[in-house]
């Protein structure tokens, strides 16, 4: 008996852009070594490509000073599994990653002391969004351009602490992803949670998770982040709890609980300023100063 023809749902086809944290300052103090982390990631990437032959995976390395594309399954892998896809993927991936690490290390020599050892997450997010827009506007870059509802996903594998100086650019990337309906999933492996990634996943409708046991990282990646958009409707994925919505001020790049906001461009400041440094708008007097000035006028006796 002939088998019934299978129906290919567009939601089953995924384009996953993985942002790989390669910050040496984080991995030198992590309980999970960088080589072990790469073994989990390579197995996860291979699993994504195995789920559907039309799936596409792109990897962007997020370094301390730079970020770059290091793997693209649409260009690097044109052979089937029987012709050695996994060895070809590993060799291309590791070679480009090694070249990137050498270049990023050279850029780190002139960095000033005392700077927060964060990775360039804002740059890698922008590159991921640009790649997704380029693929789906050109169409020819994807192996099957007739599928217009392919699940687009950005997955951040991050361990470095947040860099407050990147707040504006990261929030711009988050809102751009939200408008483009691209969910940003995040797997944070650092000691303290990431406010940036929590907000990114919450705003874009993605999944944020902080694994408790990094030795089982591959299991977390496959069971939480490998599901396509259609399958996520039937899974009990981690829900956002206690999202840190604190912002960073534009003047000193510090995370603040309360501050002043420009009514024109919505810039945030930790102290009152006479003029907005972003848009140039002139602010009025602070409320406390205005109140004290009006009290002095009332107390002044008329001549």
mmCIF file of C-alpha atoms in Angstrom:
data_model
loop_
_atom_site.group_PDB
_atom_site.id
_atom_site.type_symbol
_atom_site.label_atom_id
_atom_site.label_comp_id
_atom_site.label_asym_id
_atom_site.label_seq_id
_atom_site.Cartn_x
_atom_site.Cartn_y
_atom_site.Cartn_z
ATOM 1 C CA UNK A 1 0.000 0.000 0.000
ATOM 2 C CA UNK A 2 1.403 3.351 -1.017
ATOM 3 C CA UNK A 3 1.993 5.834 1.747
ATOM 4 C CA UNK A 4 -0.112 8.965 1.870
ATOM 5 C CA UNK A 5 1.625 12.103 0.582
ATOM 6 C CA UNK A 6 3.061 14.111 3.432
ATOM 7 C CA UNK A 7 2.199 17.781 3.829
ATOM 8 C CA UNK A 8 5.046 20.178 4.485
ATOM 9 C CA UNK A 9 3.982 22.936 6.837
ATOM 10 C CA UNK A 10 5.777 26.239 6.433
ATOM 11 C CA UNK A 11 6.074 26.538 10.211
ATOM 12 C CA UNK A 12 8.229 23.404 10.230
ATOM 13 C CA UNK A 13 10.953 25.174 8.228
ATOM 14 C CA UNK A 14 13.194 27.333 10.388
ATOM 15 C CA UNK A 15 15.900 29.925 9.922
ATOM 16 C CA UNK A 16 17.852 30.074 13.189
ATOM 17 C CA UNK A 17 20.549 32.696 13.748
ATOM 18 C CA UNK A 18 22.688 31.692 16.744
ATOM 19 C CA UNK A 19 24.702 34.363 18.558
ATOM 20 C CA UNK A 20 27.711 32.658 20.127
ATOM 21 C CA UNK A 21 29.399 34.360 23.078
ATOM 22 C CA UNK A 22 33.167 33.990 22.646
ATOM 23 C CA UNK A 23 34.239 36.531 25.284
ATOM 24 C CA UNK A 24 37.495 35.138 26.774
ATOM 25 C CA UNK A 25 37.004 37.069 30.027
ATOM 26 C CA UNK A 26 33.812 35.099 30.720
ATOM 27 C CA UNK A 27 35.046 31.661 29.661
ATOM 28 C CA UNK A 28 38.207 31.971 31.738
ATOM 29 C CA UNK A 29 36.068 32.036 34.900
ATOM 30 C CA UNK A 30 33.173 29.787 33.850
ATOM 31 C CA UNK A 31 32.580 26.348 35.326
ATOM 32 C CA UNK A 32 31.969 25.078 31.783
ATOM 33 C CA UNK A 33 35.025 25.180 29.554
ATOM 34 C CA UNK A 34 34.802 26.751 26.105
ATOM 35 C CA UNK A 35 35.646 23.454 24.385
ATOM 36 C CA UNK A 36 32.816 21.696 26.217
ATOM 37 C CA UNK A 37 30.495 24.545 25.300
ATOM 38 C CA UNK A 38 31.397 24.157 21.628
ATOM 39 C CA UNK A 39 30.698 20.426 21.726
ATOM 40 C CA UNK A 40 27.175 21.132 23.022
ATOM 41 C CA UNK A 41 26.635 23.830 20.388
ATOM 42 C CA UNK A 42 27.853 21.673 17.482
ATOM 43 C CA UNK A 43 25.563 18.833 18.504
ATOM 44 C CA UNK A 44 22.673 21.297 18.776
ATOM 45 C CA UNK A 45 23.334 22.771 15.326
ATOM 46 C CA UNK A 46 23.496 19.306 13.832
ATOM 47 C CA UNK A 47 20.190 18.492 15.529
ATOM 48 C CA UNK A 48 18.529 21.561 14.021
ATOM 49 C CA UNK A 49 19.654 20.597 10.532
ATOM 50 C CA UNK A 50 18.460 17.032 11.112
ATOM 51 C CA UNK A 51 14.928 18.071 12.074
ATOM 52 C CA UNK A 52 14.231 19.319 8.560
ATOM 53 C CA UNK A 53 16.362 19.242 5.436
ATOM 54 C CA UNK A 54 15.223 22.781 4.596
ATOM 55 C CA UNK A 55 16.279 24.268 7.927
ATOM 56 C CA UNK A 56 18.979 26.910 7.771
ATOM 57 C CA UNK A 57 21.423 27.769 10.555
ATOM 58 C CA UNK A 58 23.625 30.849 10.754
ATOM 59 C CA UNK A 59 26.172 31.395 13.547
ATOM 60 C CA UNK A 60 27.517 34.822 14.534
ATOM 61 C CA UNK A 61 30.439 34.997 16.957
ATOM 62 C CA UNK A 62 30.005 37.707 19.619
ATOM 63 C CA UNK A 63 33.425 38.712 20.849
ATOM 64 C CA UNK A 64 34.665 41.299 23.301
ATOM 65 C CA UNK A 65 35.361 43.938 20.657
ATOM 66 C CA UNK A 66 33.886 42.593 17.435
ATOM 67 C CA UNK A 67 31.395 40.173 15.913
ATOM 68 C CA UNK A 68 31.327 38.296 12.626
ATOM 69 C CA UNK A 69 29.629 35.501 10.677
ATOM 70 C CA UNK A 70 31.430 32.207 11.182
ATOM 71 C CA UNK A 71 28.967 29.666 9.766
ATOM 72 C CA UNK A 72 26.115 29.576 7.255
ATOM 73 C CA UNK A 73 24.549 26.210 6.416
ATOM 74 C CA UNK A 74 23.166 27.481 3.102
ATOM 75 C CA UNK A 75 26.637 28.181 1.721
ATOM 76 C CA UNK A 76 28.931 25.863 3.682
ATOM 77 C CA UNK A 77 26.876 22.675 3.539
ATOM 78 C CA UNK A 78 25.758 21.625 0.082
ATOM 79 C CA UNK A 79 26.145 17.904 0.651
ATOM 80 C CA UNK A 80 23.898 15.372 2.334
ATOM 81 C CA UNK A 81 24.540 13.484 5.557
ATOM 82 C CA UNK A 82 25.738 10.466 3.622
ATOM 83 C CA UNK A 83 28.526 12.589 2.125
ATOM 84 C CA UNK A 84 29.832 13.758 5.458
ATOM 85 C CA UNK A 85 27.833 16.802 6.507
ATOM 86 C CA UNK A 86 28.883 16.734 10.163
ATOM 87 C CA UNK A 87 32.673 16.674 9.519
ATOM 88 C CA UNK A 88 32.313 19.434 6.923
ATOM 89 C CA UNK A 89 30.284 21.542 9.334
ATOM 90 C CA UNK A 90 32.763 21.079 12.184
ATOM 91 C CA UNK A 91 35.854 21.865 10.132
ATOM 92 C CA UNK A 92 34.407 25.019 8.568
ATOM 93 C CA UNK A 93 32.910 26.181 11.846
ATOM 94 C CA UNK A 94 36.041 25.658 13.949
ATOM 95 C CA UNK A 95 38.402 27.166 11.383
ATOM 96 C CA UNK A 96 36.433 30.398 11.041
ATOM 97 C CA UNK A 97 35.930 30.557 14.797
ATOM 98 C CA UNK A 98 39.671 30.263 15.395
ATOM 99 C CA UNK A 99 40.375 33.068 12.920
ATOM 100 C CA UNK A 100 37.786 35.262 14.600
ATOM 101 C CA UNK A 101 39.195 34.660 18.088
ATOM 102 C CA UNK A 102 42.673 35.687 16.951
ATOM 103 C CA UNK A 103 41.396 38.943 15.420
ATOM 104 C CA UNK A 104 39.229 39.762 18.432
ATOM 105 C CA UNK A 105 42.121 39.151 20.812
ATOM 106 C CA UNK A 106 44.283 41.613 18.892
ATOM 107 C CA UNK A 107 41.604 44.290 19.253
ATOM 108 C CA UNK A 108 41.447 43.714 23.017
ATOM 109 C CA UNK A 109 45.038 44.736 23.724
ATOM 110 C CA UNK A 110 44.368 48.485 23.772
ATOM 111 C CA UNK A 111 41.284 48.351 25.998
ATOM 112 C CA UNK A 112 41.339 50.563 29.137
ATOM 113 C CA UNK A 113 41.323 49.007 32.601
ATOM 114 C CA UNK A 114 38.133 49.017 34.650
ATOM 115 C CA UNK A 115 35.773 48.530 31.723
ATOM 116 C CA UNK A 116 32.961 45.995 32.150
ATOM 117 C CA UNK A 117 34.010 42.793 30.387
ATOM 118 C CA UNK A 118 30.867 42.505 28.277
ATOM 119 C CA UNK A 119 30.619 41.125 24.760
ATOM 120 C CA UNK A 120 29.403 43.098 21.739
ATOM 121 C CA UNK A 121 25.803 41.865 21.878
ATOM 122 C CA UNK A 122 24.378 44.964 20.179
ATOM 123 C CA UNK A 123 26.500 44.362 17.097
ATOM 124 C CA UNK A 124 25.625 40.680 16.753
ATOM 125 C CA UNK A 125 21.900 41.383 17.197
ATOM 126 C CA UNK A 126 22.037 43.993 14.447
ATOM 127 C CA UNK A 127 23.897 41.609 12.143
ATOM 128 C CA UNK A 128 21.334 38.860 12.791
ATOM 129 C CA UNK A 129 18.413 41.144 11.940
ATOM 130 C CA UNK A 130 20.156 42.404 8.802
ATOM 131 C CA UNK A 131 20.787 38.846 7.657
ATOM 132 C CA UNK A 132 17.162 37.832 8.173
ATOM 133 C CA UNK A 133 15.899 40.880 6.281
ATOM 134 C CA UNK A 134 18.355 40.270 3.439
ATOM 135 C CA UNK A 135 17.330 36.640 3.043
ATOM 136 C CA UNK A 136 13.605 37.243 2.985
ATOM 137 C CA UNK A 137 13.756 40.309 0.760
ATOM 138 C CA UNK A 138 15.984 38.714 -1.854
ATOM 139 C CA UNK A 139 14.463 35.239 -1.696
ATOM 140 C CA UNK A 140 17.132 33.708 -3.892
ATOM 141 C CA UNK A 141 19.515 33.141 -0.981
ATOM 142 C CA UNK A 142 17.185 30.634 0.637
ATOM 143 C CA UNK A 143 17.124 27.105 -0.838
ATOM 144 C CA UNK A 144 13.314 27.160 -0.993
ATOM 145 C CA UNK A 145 12.147 30.775 -1.466
ATOM 146 C CA UNK A 146 8.568 29.673 -2.143
ATOM 147 C CA UNK A 147 8.070 29.234 1.624
ATOM 148 C CA UNK A 148 7.216 32.712 2.843
ATOM 149 C CA UNK A 149 6.169 31.808 6.397
ATOM 150 C CA UNK A 150 9.450 30.289 7.516
ATOM 151 C CA UNK A 151 10.011 30.502 11.261
ATOM 152 C CA UNK A 152 12.670 33.153 11.865
ATOM 153 C CA UNK A 153 14.459 32.920 15.191
ATOM 154 C CA UNK A 154 17.432 34.517 16.941
ATOM 155 C CA UNK A 155 19.048 32.477 19.709
ATOM 156 C CA UNK A 156 21.491 34.225 22.056
ATOM 157 C CA UNK A 157 23.926 31.922 23.848
ATOM 158 C CA UNK A 158 25.326 34.464 26.262
ATOM 159 C CA UNK A 159 27.397 34.389 29.431
ATOM 160 C CA UNK A 160 29.056 37.798 29.632
ATOM 161 C CA UNK A 161 27.564 40.543 31.837
ATOM 162 C CA UNK A 162 25.461 43.325 30.342
ATOM 163 C CA UNK A 163 27.276 46.391 29.048
ATOM 164 C CA UNK A 164 25.235 49.469 30.063
ATOM 165 C CA UNK A 165 26.851 51.511 27.270
ATOM 166 C CA UNK A 166 25.074 49.245 24.742
ATOM 167 C CA UNK A 167 21.601 49.885 26.169
ATOM 168 C CA UNK A 168 20.348 52.192 23.383
ATOM 169 C CA UNK A 169 21.576 50.066 20.481
ATOM 170 C CA UNK A 170 20.326 46.838 22.062
ATOM 171 C CA UNK A 171 16.855 48.272 22.726
ATOM 172 C CA UNK A 172 16.707 49.543 19.130
ATOM 173 C CA UNK A 173 17.518 46.025 17.924
ATOM 174 C CA UNK A 174 14.885 44.532 20.237
ATOM 175 C CA UNK A 175 12.133 46.827 18.962
ATOM 176 C CA UNK A 176 13.221 46.169 15.384
ATOM 177 C CA UNK A 177 12.904 42.425 16.002
ATOM 178 C CA UNK A 178 9.498 42.952 17.573
ATOM 179 C CA UNK A 179 8.276 44.888 14.547
ATOM 180 C CA UNK A 180 9.674 42.232 12.209
ATOM 181 C CA UNK A 181 8.023 39.502 14.330
ATOM 182 C CA UNK A 182 11.336 37.773 14.970
ATOM 183 C CA UNK A 183 11.442 36.164 18.446
ATOM 184 C CA UNK A 184 14.699 36.465 20.361
ATOM 185 C CA UNK A 185 15.377 33.382 22.472
ATOM 186 C CA UNK A 186 18.112 33.601 25.068
ATOM 187 C CA UNK A 187 20.080 31.061 27.063
ATOM 188 C CA UNK A 188 22.134 32.827 29.707
ATOM 189 C CA UNK A 189 25.015 30.984 31.338
ATOM 190 C CA UNK A 190 26.504 33.711 33.549
ATOM 191 C CA UNK A 191 26.401 34.010 37.319
ATOM 192 C CA UNK A 192 23.825 36.816 37.410
ATOM 193 C CA UNK A 193 20.905 37.045 35.025
ATOM 194 C CA UNK A 194 20.925 39.387 32.046
ATOM 195 C CA UNK A 195 18.402 42.248 32.091
ATOM 196 C CA UNK A 196 18.977 42.890 28.384
ATOM 197 C CA UNK A 197 18.190 39.322 27.343
ATOM 198 C CA UNK A 198 15.221 39.107 29.694
ATOM 199 C CA UNK A 199 13.712 42.193 28.080
ATOM 200 C CA UNK A 200 14.594 40.978 24.577
ATOM 201 C CA UNK A 201 12.795 37.649 25.021
ATOM 202 C CA UNK A 202 9.834 39.213 26.811
ATOM 203 C CA UNK A 203 9.235 41.982 24.260
ATOM 204 C CA UNK A 204 9.677 39.810 21.157
ATOM 205 C CA UNK A 205 7.746 36.791 22.460
ATOM 206 C CA UNK A 206 10.785 34.543 22.742
ATOM 207 C CA UNK A 207 11.955 32.216 25.502
ATOM 208 C CA UNK A 208 14.528 33.134 28.144
ATOM 209 C CA UNK A 209 16.129 30.480 30.304
ATOM 210 C CA UNK A 210 19.092 30.278 32.669
ATOM 211 C CA UNK A 211 20.247 26.646 32.922
ATOM 212 C CA UNK A 212 21.012 25.422 36.405
ATOM 213 C CA UNK A 213 23.314 22.623 35.266
ATOM 214 C CA UNK A 214 25.606 23.605 32.389
ATOM 215 C CA UNK A 215 26.782 20.024 31.948
ATOM 216 C CA UNK A 216 23.359 19.307 30.425
ATOM 217 C CA UNK A 217 23.401 22.325 28.114
ATOM 218 C CA UNK A 218 22.654 20.261 25.008
ATOM 219 C CA UNK A 219 19.488 18.922 26.622
ATOM 220 C CA UNK A 220 18.320 22.446 27.451
ATOM 221 C CA UNK A 221 19.000 23.624 23.905
ATOM 222 C CA UNK A 222 17.150 20.786 22.208
ATOM 223 C CA UNK A 223 14.129 20.625 24.498
ATOM 224 C CA UNK A 224 13.535 24.380 24.836
ATOM 225 C CA UNK A 225 14.994 26.227 21.855
ATOM 226 C CA UNK A 226 14.823 23.724 18.969
ATOM 227 C CA UNK A 227 11.030 23.780 18.685
ATOM 228 C CA UNK A 228 9.545 25.616 15.709
ATOM 229 C CA UNK A 229 6.696 28.108 15.964
ATOM 230 C CA UNK A 230 3.957 25.526 15.344
ATOM 231 C CA UNK A 231 5.322 23.085 17.938
ATOM 232 C CA UNK A 232 5.662 25.754 20.628
ATOM 233 C CA UNK A 233 1.879 25.964 20.887
ATOM 234 C CA UNK A 234 1.842 22.456 22.383
ATOM 235 C CA UNK A 235 4.854 22.731 24.707
ATOM 236 C CA UNK A 236 5.120 24.060 28.261
ATOM 237 C CA UNK A 237 8.116 26.318 27.784
ATOM 238 C CA UNK A 238 9.680 28.417 30.582
ATOM 239 C CA UNK A 239 7.584 31.479 31.395
ATOM 240 C CA UNK A 240 9.123 34.905 32.101
ATOM 241 C CA UNK A 241 9.283 35.581 35.843
ATOM 242 C CA UNK A 242 10.734 38.661 37.481
ATOM 243 C CA UNK A 243 11.861 40.423 34.297
ATOM 244 C CA UNK A 244 14.303 43.239 35.091
ATOM 245 C CA UNK A 245 13.009 46.305 33.212
ATOM 246 C CA UNK A 246 15.569 48.752 34.568
ATOM 247 C CA UNK A 247 17.110 51.093 32.024
ATOM 248 C CA UNK A 248 20.558 52.641 31.647
ATOM 249 C CA UNK A 249 21.036 56.396 31.714
ATOM 250 C CA UNK A 250 22.347 58.068 28.575
ATOM 251 C CA UNK A 251 24.766 60.323 30.444
ATOM 252 C CA UNK A 252 26.844 57.872 32.506
ATOM 253 C CA UNK A 253 25.635 54.498 31.094
ATOM 254 C CA UNK A 254 24.641 53.307 34.576
ATOM 255 C CA UNK A 255 21.650 51.109 35.389
ATOM 256 C CA UNK A 256 19.111 53.174 37.343
ATOM 257 C CA UNK A 257 15.785 52.639 39.104
ATOM 258 C CA UNK A 258 14.539 56.236 38.794
ATOM 259 C CA UNK A 259 15.598 59.042 36.499
ATOM 260 C CA UNK A 260 14.617 61.880 34.188
ATOM 261 C CA UNK A 261 13.176 61.314 30.701
ATOM 262 C CA UNK A 262 13.248 63.748 27.803
ATOM 263 C CA UNK A 263 9.680 64.320 26.618
ATOM 264 C CA UNK A 264 10.854 64.756 23.014
ATOM 265 C CA UNK A 265 13.217 61.836 22.300
ATOM 266 C CA UNK A 266 12.648 59.733 25.462
ATOM 267 C CA UNK A 267 16.312 59.810 26.466
ATOM 268 C CA UNK A 268 16.955 58.763 30.061
ATOM 269 C CA UNK A 269 19.186 60.660 32.513
ATOM 270 C CA UNK A 270 20.124 59.904 36.098
ATOM 271 C CA UNK A 271 20.284 63.624 37.004
ATOM 272 C CA UNK A 272 18.447 66.732 35.911
ATOM 273 C CA UNK A 273 20.026 68.539 32.966
ATOM 274 C CA UNK A 274 19.256 71.915 31.461
ATOM 275 C CA UNK A 275 19.509 70.537 27.928
ATOM 276 C CA UNK A 276 19.015 67.106 26.363
ATOM 277 C CA UNK A 277 22.339 65.797 25.066
ATOM 278 C CA UNK A 278 20.543 63.643 22.479
ATOM 279 C CA UNK A 279 18.072 65.931 20.720
ATOM 280 C CA UNK A 280 19.100 69.336 22.108
ATOM 281 C CA UNK A 281 15.742 70.151 23.710
ATOM 282 C CA UNK A 282 15.911 72.713 26.524
ATOM 283 C CA UNK A 283 14.368 71.498 29.763
ATOM 284 C CA UNK A 284 12.465 73.638 32.221
ATOM 285 C CA UNK A 285 13.267 73.909 35.893
ATOM 286 C CA UNK A 286 12.934 70.856 38.050
ATOM 287 C CA UNK A 287 9.700 70.670 39.994
ATOM 288 C CA UNK A 288 11.413 71.043 43.359
ATOM 289 C CA UNK A 289 13.325 74.113 42.180
ATOM 290 C CA UNK A 290 10.204 75.670 40.715
ATOM 291 C CA UNK A 291 8.262 75.031 43.920
ATOM 292 C CA UNK A 292 10.970 76.580 46.099
ATOM 293 C CA UNK A 293 11.163 79.620 43.812
ATOM 294 C CA UNK A 294 7.380 80.163 44.031
ATOM 295 C CA UNK A 295 7.527 79.884 47.844
ATOM 296 C CA UNK A 296 10.212 82.561 47.991
ATOM 297 C CA UNK A 297 8.066 84.875 45.876
ATOM 298 C CA UNK A 298 5.110 84.409 48.215
ATOM 299 C CA UNK A 299 7.255 85.102 51.302
ATOM 300 C CA UNK A 300 8.782 88.289 49.848
ATOM 301 C CA UNK A 301 6.905 91.297 51.389
ATOM 302 C CA UNK A 302 5.490 93.824 48.990
ATOM 303 C CA UNK A 303 6.937 97.366 49.149
#
